[in-house]
mmCIF file of C-alpha atoms in Angstrom:
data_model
loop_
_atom_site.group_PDB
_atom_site.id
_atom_site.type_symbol
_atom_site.label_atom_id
_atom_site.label_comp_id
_atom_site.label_asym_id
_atom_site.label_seq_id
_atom_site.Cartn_x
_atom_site.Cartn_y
_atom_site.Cartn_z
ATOM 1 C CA UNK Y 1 3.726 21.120 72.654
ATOM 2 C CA UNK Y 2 7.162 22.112 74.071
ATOM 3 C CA UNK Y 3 5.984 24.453 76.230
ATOM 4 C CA UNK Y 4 3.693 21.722 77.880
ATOM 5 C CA UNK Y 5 6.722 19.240 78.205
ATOM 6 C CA UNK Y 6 8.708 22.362 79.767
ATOM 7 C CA UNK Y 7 6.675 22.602 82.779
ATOM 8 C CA UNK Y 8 6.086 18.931 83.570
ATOM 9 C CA UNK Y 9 10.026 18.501 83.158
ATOM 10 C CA UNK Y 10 10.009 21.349 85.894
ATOM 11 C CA UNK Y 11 7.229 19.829 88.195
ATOM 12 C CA UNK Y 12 8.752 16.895 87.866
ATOM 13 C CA UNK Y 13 12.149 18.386 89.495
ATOM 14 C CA UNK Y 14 10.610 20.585 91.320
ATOM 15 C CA UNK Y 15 8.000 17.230 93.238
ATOM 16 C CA UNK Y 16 11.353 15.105 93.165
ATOM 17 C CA UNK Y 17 13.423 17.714 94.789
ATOM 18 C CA UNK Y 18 10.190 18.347 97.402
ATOM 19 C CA UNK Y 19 10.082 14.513 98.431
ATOM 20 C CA UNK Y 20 14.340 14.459 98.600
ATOM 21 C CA UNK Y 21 13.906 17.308 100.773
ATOM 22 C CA UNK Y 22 10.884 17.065 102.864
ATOM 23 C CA UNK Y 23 11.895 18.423 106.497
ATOM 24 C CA UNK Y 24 13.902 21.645 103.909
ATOM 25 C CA UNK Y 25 10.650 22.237 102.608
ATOM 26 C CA UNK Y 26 8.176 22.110 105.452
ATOM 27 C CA UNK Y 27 9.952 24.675 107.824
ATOM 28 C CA UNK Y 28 8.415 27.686 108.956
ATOM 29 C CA UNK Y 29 11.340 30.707 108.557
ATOM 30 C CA UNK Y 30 10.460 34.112 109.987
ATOM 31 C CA UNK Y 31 10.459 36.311 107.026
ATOM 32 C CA UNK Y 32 11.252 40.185 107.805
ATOM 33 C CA UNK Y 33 9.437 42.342 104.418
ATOM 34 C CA UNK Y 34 9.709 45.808 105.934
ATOM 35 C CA UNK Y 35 6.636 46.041 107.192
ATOM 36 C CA UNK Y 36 6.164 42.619 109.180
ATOM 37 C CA UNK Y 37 7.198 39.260 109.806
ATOM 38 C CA UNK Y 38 5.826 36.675 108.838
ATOM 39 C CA UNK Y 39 6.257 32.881 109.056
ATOM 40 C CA UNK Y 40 6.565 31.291 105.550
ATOM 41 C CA UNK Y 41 7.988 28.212 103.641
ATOM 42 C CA UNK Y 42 10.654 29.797 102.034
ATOM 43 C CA UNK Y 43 11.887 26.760 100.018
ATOM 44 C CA UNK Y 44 7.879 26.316 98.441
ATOM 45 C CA UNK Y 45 7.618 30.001 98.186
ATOM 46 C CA UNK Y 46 10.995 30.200 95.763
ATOM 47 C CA UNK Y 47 9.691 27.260 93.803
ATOM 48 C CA UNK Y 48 6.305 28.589 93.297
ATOM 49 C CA UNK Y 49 7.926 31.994 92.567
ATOM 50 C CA UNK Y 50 10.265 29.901 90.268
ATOM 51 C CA UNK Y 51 7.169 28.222 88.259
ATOM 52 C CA UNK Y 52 5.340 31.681 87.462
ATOM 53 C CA UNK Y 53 8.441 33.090 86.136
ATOM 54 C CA UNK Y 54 8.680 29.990 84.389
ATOM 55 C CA UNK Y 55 4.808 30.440 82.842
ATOM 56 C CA UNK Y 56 6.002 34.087 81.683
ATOM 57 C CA UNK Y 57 8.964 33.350 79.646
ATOM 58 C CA UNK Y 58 7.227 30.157 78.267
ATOM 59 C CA UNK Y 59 3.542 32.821 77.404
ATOM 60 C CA UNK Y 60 6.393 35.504 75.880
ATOM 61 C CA UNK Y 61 8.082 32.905 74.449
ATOM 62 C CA UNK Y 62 4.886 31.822 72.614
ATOM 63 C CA UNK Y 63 3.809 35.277 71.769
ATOM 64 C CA UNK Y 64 7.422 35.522 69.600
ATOM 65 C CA UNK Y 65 6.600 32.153 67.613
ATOM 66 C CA UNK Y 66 2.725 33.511 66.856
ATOM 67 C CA UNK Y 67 4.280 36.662 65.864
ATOM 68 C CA UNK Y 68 7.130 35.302 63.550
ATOM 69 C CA UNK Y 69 4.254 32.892 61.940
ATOM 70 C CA UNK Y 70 2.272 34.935 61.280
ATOM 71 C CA UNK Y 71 5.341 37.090 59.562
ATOM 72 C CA UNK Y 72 6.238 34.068 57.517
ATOM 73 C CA UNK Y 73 2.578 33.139 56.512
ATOM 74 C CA UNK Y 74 2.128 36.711 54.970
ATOM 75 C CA UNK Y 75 5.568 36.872 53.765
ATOM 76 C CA UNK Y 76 4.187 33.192 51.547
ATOM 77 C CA UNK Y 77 1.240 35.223 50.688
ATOM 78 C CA UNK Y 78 3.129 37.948 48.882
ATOM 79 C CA UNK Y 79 4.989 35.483 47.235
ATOM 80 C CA UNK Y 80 2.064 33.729 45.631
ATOM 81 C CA UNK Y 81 0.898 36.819 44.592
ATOM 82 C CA UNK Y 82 3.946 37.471 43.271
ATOM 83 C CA UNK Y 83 4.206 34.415 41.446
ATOM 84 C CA UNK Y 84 0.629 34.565 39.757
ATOM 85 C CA UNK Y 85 1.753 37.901 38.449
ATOM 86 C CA UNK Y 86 4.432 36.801 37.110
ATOM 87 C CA UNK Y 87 2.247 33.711 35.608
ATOM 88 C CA UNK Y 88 -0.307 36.582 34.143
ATOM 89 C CA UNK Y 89 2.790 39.086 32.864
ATOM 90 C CA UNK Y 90 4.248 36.055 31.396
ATOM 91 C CA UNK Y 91 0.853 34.944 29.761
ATOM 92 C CA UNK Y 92 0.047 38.131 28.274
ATOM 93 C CA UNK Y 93 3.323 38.465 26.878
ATOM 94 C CA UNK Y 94 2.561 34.744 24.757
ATOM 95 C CA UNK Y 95 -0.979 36.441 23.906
ATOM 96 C CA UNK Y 96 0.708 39.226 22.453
ATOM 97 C CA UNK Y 97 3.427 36.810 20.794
ATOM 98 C CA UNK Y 98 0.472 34.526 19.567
ATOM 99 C CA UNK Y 99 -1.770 37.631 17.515
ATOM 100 C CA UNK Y 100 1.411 38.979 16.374
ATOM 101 C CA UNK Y 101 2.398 35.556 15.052
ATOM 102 C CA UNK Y 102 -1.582 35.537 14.055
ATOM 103 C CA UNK Y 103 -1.633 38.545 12.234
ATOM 104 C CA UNK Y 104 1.303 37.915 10.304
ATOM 105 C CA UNK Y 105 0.285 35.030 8.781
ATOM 106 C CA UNK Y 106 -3.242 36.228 7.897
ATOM 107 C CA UNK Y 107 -1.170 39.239 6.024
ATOM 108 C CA UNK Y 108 0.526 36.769 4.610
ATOM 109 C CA UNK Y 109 -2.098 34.468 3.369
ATOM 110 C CA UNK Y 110 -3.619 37.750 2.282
ATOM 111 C CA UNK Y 111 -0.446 39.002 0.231
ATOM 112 C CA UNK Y 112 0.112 35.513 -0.987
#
């Protein structure tokens, strides 16, 4: 959900600082890349430029929260395993306990 509130903060700005700056944002520079010129809008250019690297960081971003999720969810897994191991060690050690307790009084109701 943050991610979505992320980019509408920065389309927000970004429309606000279009309709502040209007006549900035609807001129035609003659770009030089090298190889030709070309007549852009520099000013919507960097902002749409701006928004996609935007979108990356937010999609890596993302990818690093599924990852350490994931990490935590099988980290809770072991740990219930862990647990009802330690539930069955524990229970067989009462069983034991129990027929020991068990067999000495039948040895003793025996002898007695």
């Amino acid at each position: 959900m943050k991610y979505y509130v992320i980019i509408f903060l920065y389309l927000a700005v970004s429309i606000l600082l279009f309709n502040l700056n209007w006549e900035l944002f609807t001129t035609y520079l003659n770009v030089d890349f090298g190889f030709g010129t070309f007549s852009t809008l520099p000013f919507l250019v960097l902002q749409v430029i701006n928004g996609l690297i935007l979108a990356g960081y937010m999609a890596w971003d993302r990818m690093t929260d599924l990852k350490r999720e994931i990490l935590i969810s099988s980290l809770n897994k072991e740990i219930l395993e862990l647990q009802k191991d330690a539930e069955i060690t524990k229970l067989k050690t009462v069983k034991s306990k129990v027929k020991n307790d068990i067999s000495a009084l039948e040895s003793k109701k025996n002898n007695g």
